[in-house]
PDB file of C-alpha atoms in Angstrom:
ATOM      1  CA  MET A1075      15.521   9.021  13.661  1.00  0.00           C
ATOM      2  CA  THR A1076      13.534   6.090  15.001  1.00  0.00           C
ATOM      3  CA  ILE A1077      13.672   3.056  12.766  1.00  0.00           C
ATOM      4  CA  ARG A1078      11.611  -0.115  12.770  1.00  0.00           C
ATOM      5  CA  GLN A1079      12.723  -2.828  15.139  1.00  0.00           C
ATOM      6  CA  PRO A1080      13.912  -6.016  13.447  1.00  0.00           C
ATOM      7  CA  CYS A1081      11.541  -8.918  13.012  1.00  0.00           C
ATOM      8  CA  PRO A1082      12.233 -12.052  15.063  1.00  0.00           C
ATOM      9  CA  PRO A1083      14.902 -14.248  13.394  1.00  0.00           C
ATOM     10  CA  GLY A1084      13.403 -16.530  10.778  1.00  0.00           C
ATOM     11  CA  ALA A1085      10.011 -14.774  10.846  1.00  0.00           C
ATOM     12  CA  CYS A1086      10.627 -12.473   7.907  1.00  0.00           C
ATOM     13  CA  VAL A1087      12.658 -12.173   4.727  1.00  0.00           C
ATOM     14  CA  CYS A1088      12.825  -8.371   4.601  1.00  0.00           C
ATOM     15  CA  ASP A1089      16.628  -8.140   4.255  1.00  0.00           C
ATOM     16  CA  ARG A1090      16.679  -5.364   6.847  1.00  0.00           C
ATOM     17  CA  GLU A1091      20.285  -6.007   7.867  1.00  0.00           C
ATOM     18  CA  ARG A1092      21.503  -6.110   4.274  1.00  0.00           C
ATOM     19  CA  LEU A1093      19.716  -2.814   3.657  1.00  0.00           C
ATOM     20  CA  LEU A1094      21.385  -1.223   6.685  1.00  0.00           C
ATOM     21  CA  ASP A1095      24.801  -2.428   5.504  1.00  0.00           C
ATOM     22  CA  ALA A1096      24.419  -1.087   1.945  1.00  0.00           C
ATOM     23  CA  PRO A1097      26.252   2.246   1.554  1.00  0.00           C
ATOM     24  CA  GLU A1098      23.859   4.122  -0.781  1.00  0.00           C
ATOM     25  CA  ALA A1099      20.645   2.327   0.256  1.00  0.00           C
ATOM     26  CA  ASP A1100      17.256   4.018   0.440  1.00  0.00           C
ATOM     27  CA  LEU A1101      16.397   3.637   4.133  1.00  0.00           C
ATOM     28  CA  ARG A1102      13.015   5.406   4.034  1.00  0.00           C
ATOM     29  CA  ILE A1103      11.097   2.152   4.573  1.00  0.00           C
ATOM     30  CA  LEU A1104      12.746   1.712   7.964  1.00  0.00           C
ATOM     31  CA  ASN A1105      10.938   4.865   9.148  1.00  0.00           C
ATOM     32  CA  LEU A1106       7.744   2.791   9.143  1.00  0.00           C
ATOM     33  CA  THR A1107       7.749   1.711  12.776  1.00  0.00           C
ATOM     34  CA  ARG A1108       5.018  -0.620  13.979  1.00  0.00           C
ATOM     35  CA  GLN A1109       3.179   2.353  15.512  1.00  0.00           C
ATOM     36  CA  GLU A1110       3.425   4.343  12.254  1.00  0.00           C
ATOM     37  CA  GLU A1111       2.331   1.266  10.300  1.00  0.00           C
ATOM     38  CA  LYS A1112      -0.826   1.053  12.398  1.00  0.00           C
ATOM     39  CA  LYS A1113      -1.574   4.726  11.646  1.00  0.00           C
ATOM     40  CA  LEU A1114      -0.983   4.127   7.934  1.00  0.00           C
ATOM     41  CA  LEU A1115      -3.276   1.089   7.862  1.00  0.00           C
ATOM     42  CA  ASP A1116      -6.008   2.976   9.736  1.00  0.00           C
ATOM     43  CA  ARG A1117      -5.692   5.835   7.250  1.00  0.00           C
ATOM     44  CA  LEU A1118      -5.909   3.467   4.262  1.00  0.00           C
ATOM     45  CA  GLU A1119      -9.048   1.895   5.709  1.00  0.00           C
ATOM     46  CA  ASP A1120     -10.630   5.350   5.982  1.00  0.00           C
ATOM     47  CA  LEU A1121     -10.254   6.521   2.375  1.00  0.00           C
ATOM     48  CA  LYS A1122     -12.585   9.330   1.302  1.00  0.00           C
ATOM     49  CA  SER A1123     -12.241   9.335  -2.500  1.00  0.00           C
ATOM     50  CA  LEU A1124     -10.170   8.111  -5.426  1.00  0.00           C
ATOM     51  CA  GLN A1125      -8.106  11.301  -5.169  1.00  0.00           C
ATOM     52  CA  ASP A1126      -7.488  10.513  -1.498  1.00  0.00           C
ATOM     53  CA  LEU A1127      -6.294   7.015  -2.447  1.00  0.00           C
ATOM     54  CA  GLN A1128      -4.001   8.449  -5.120  1.00  0.00           C
ATOM     55  CA  HIS A1129      -2.689  11.003  -2.610  1.00  0.00           C
ATOM     56  CA  MET A1130      -1.915   8.204  -0.150  1.00  0.00           C
ATOM     57  CA  GLN A1131      -0.113   6.240  -2.872  1.00  0.00           C
ATOM     58  CA  GLN A1132       2.054   9.273  -3.595  1.00  0.00           C
ATOM     59  CA  ARG A1133       2.754   9.925   0.109  1.00  0.00           C
ATOM     60  CA  MET A1134       3.723   6.293   0.706  1.00  0.00           C
ATOM     61  CA  TYR A1135       6.218   6.584  -2.120  1.00  0.00           C
ATOM     62  CA  ASN A1136       7.571   9.998  -1.105  1.00  0.00           C
ATOM     63  CA  LEU A1137       7.938   9.195   2.597  1.00  0.00           C
ATOM     64  CA  LEU A1138       8.678   5.465   2.591  1.00  0.00           C
ATOM     65  CA  GLY A1139       9.633   4.431  -0.945  1.00  0.00           C
ATOM     66  CA  ILE A1140       6.600   2.116  -1.159  1.00  0.00           C
ATOM     67  CA  ARG A1141       5.184   1.999  -4.677  1.00  0.00           C
ATOM     68  CA  VAL A1142       1.633   0.618  -4.765  1.00  0.00           C
ATOM     69  CA  HIS A1143      -0.145  -0.166  -8.054  1.00  0.00           C
ATOM     70  CA  ILE A1144      -3.940  -0.466  -7.992  1.00  0.00           C
ATOM     71  CA  ALA A1145      -5.925  -1.495 -11.063  1.00  0.00           C
ATOM     72  CA  PRO A1146      -8.739  -3.784 -12.137  1.00  0.00           C
ATOM     73  CA  GLY A1147      -7.641  -7.395 -12.457  1.00  0.00           C
ATOM     74  CA  HIS A1148      -7.349  -9.189 -15.778  1.00  0.00           C
ATOM     75  CA  THR A1149     -10.614 -11.054 -15.247  1.00  0.00           C
ATOM     76  CA  GLU A1150     -14.066  -9.759 -14.465  1.00  0.00           C
ATOM     77  CA  VAL A1151     -14.287  -7.550 -11.363  1.00  0.00           C
ATOM     78  CA  LYS A1152     -17.158  -8.868  -9.244  1.00  0.00           C
ATOM     79  CA  SER A1153     -15.874  -7.789  -5.845  1.00  0.00           C
ATOM     80  CA  MET A1154     -12.991  -5.879  -4.276  1.00  0.00           C
ATOM     81  CA  ARG A1155     -10.938  -9.048  -4.696  1.00  0.00           C
ATOM     82  CA  GLY A1156     -11.047  -8.449  -8.454  1.00  0.00           C
ATOM     83  CA  ILE A1157      -9.044  -5.272  -8.005  1.00  0.00           C
ATOM     84  CA  GLN A1158      -5.317  -5.943  -8.225  1.00  0.00           C
ATOM     85  CA  ILE A1159      -3.139  -4.291  -5.578  1.00  0.00           C
ATOM     86  CA  VAL A1160       0.584  -4.854  -6.126  1.00  0.00           C
ATOM     87  CA  ILE A1161       3.497  -3.522  -4.094  1.00  0.00           C
ATOM     88  CA  ASP A1162       6.857  -3.292  -5.838  1.00  0.00           C
ATOM     89  CA  ALA A1163       9.690  -5.282  -4.251  1.00  0.00           C
ATOM     90  CA  LEU A1164      11.380  -3.173  -1.595  1.00  0.00           C
ATOM     91  CA  PRO A1165      14.264  -4.352   0.569  1.00  0.00           C
ATOM     92  CA  GLY A1166      13.559  -3.690   4.223  1.00  0.00           C
ATOM     93  CA  MET A1167       9.786  -4.048   3.937  1.00  0.00           C
ATOM     94  CA  CYS A1168       8.411  -6.598   6.374  1.00  0.00           C
ATOM     95  CA  ARG A1169       6.438  -9.488   4.889  1.00  0.00           C
ATOM     96  CA  LYS A1170       3.468  -8.681   7.122  1.00  0.00           C
ATOM     97  CA  THR A1171       3.471  -5.058   5.993  1.00  0.00           C
ATOM     98  CA  ARG A1172       3.509  -6.187   2.363  1.00  0.00           C
ATOM     99  CA  GLN A1173       0.296  -8.130   3.106  1.00  0.00           C
ATOM    100  CA  SER A1174      -1.328  -5.568   5.422  1.00  0.00           C
ATOM    101  CA  ILE A1175      -1.276  -2.590   3.056  1.00  0.00           C
ATOM    102  CA  PRO A1176      -3.339  -4.228   0.257  1.00  0.00           C
ATOM    103  CA  ALA A1177      -5.731  -5.672   2.859  1.00  0.00           C
ATOM    104  CA  ALA A1178      -6.259  -2.204   4.382  1.00  0.00           C
ATOM    105  CA  ILE A1179      -6.861  -0.673   0.943  1.00  0.00           C
ATOM    106  CA  ARG A1180      -9.431  -3.395   0.168  1.00  0.00           C
ATOM    107  CA  ARG A1181     -11.218  -2.704   3.457  1.00  0.00           C
ATOM    108  CA  GLY A1182     -11.250   0.999   2.560  1.00  0.00           C
ATOM    109  CA  LEU A1183     -12.729   0.208  -0.855  1.00  0.00           C
ATOM    110  CA  GLU A1184     -15.344  -2.055   0.726  1.00  0.00           C
ATOM    111  CA  LYS A1185     -16.365   0.758   3.080  1.00  0.00           C
ATOM    112  CA  ARG A1186     -16.733   3.154   0.157  1.00  0.00           C
ATOM    113  CA  PRO A1187     -17.522   1.197  -3.011  1.00  0.00           C
ATOM    114  CA  GLU A1188     -17.862   4.468  -4.951  1.00  0.00           C
ATOM    115  CA  ILE A1189     -14.053   4.727  -4.822  1.00  0.00           C
ATOM    116  CA  ALA A1190     -13.779   1.360  -6.557  1.00  0.00           C
ATOM    117  CA  TYR A1191     -16.316   2.509  -9.163  1.00  0.00           C
ATOM    118  CA  ARG A1192     -14.229   5.651  -9.830  1.00  0.00           C
ATOM    119  CA  LEU A1193     -11.130   3.447 -10.103  1.00  0.00           C
ATOM    120  CA  LEU A1194     -12.863   1.209 -12.641  1.00  0.00           C
ATOM    121  CA  ASP A1195     -14.124   4.261 -14.512  1.00  0.00           C
ATOM    122  CA  ALA A1196     -10.597   5.722 -14.573  1.00  0.00           C
ATOM    123  CA  HIS A1197      -9.524   2.561 -16.396  1.00  0.00           C
ATOM    124  CA  ASP A1198     -12.306   3.006 -18.974  1.00  0.00           C
ATOM    125  CA  LEU A1199     -14.299  -0.040 -17.850  1.00  0.00           C
ATOM    126  CA  PHE A1200     -17.562   1.929 -17.706  1.00  0.00           C
ATOM    127  CA  ARG A1201     -17.138   4.042 -20.799  1.00  0.00           C
ATOM    128  CA  GLU A1202     -19.960   4.112 -23.287  1.00  0.00           C
ATOM    129  CA  GLY A1203     -19.419   3.444 -26.901  1.00  0.00           C
TER     130      GLY A1203
END
């Protein structure tokens, strides 16, 4: 199994070494090598539908243990920035990865705004009544 190379000392607070030393730790996140991360980010930027986004969320959790929550923000949604994308804390996840995944999802939503509309609709923001 190829695992992600460590970040330069002092550059990250991912607790990679502590994760490796823990006896019953979930090491799935370490399977996300830099090359695999690039593939993941490219895939998130090329979303096809809301179902595709939800499928990717499930795959990220199943394969890597990354749990991503995507929902409209608490204030008015005027742009993709109004959509909240939160990643649960996960030991071993690089700080840059934690920032790159939401950014890639936003770029994917900007490419296909209809996905964002479906997301808003799924949260009953466009319901009539």
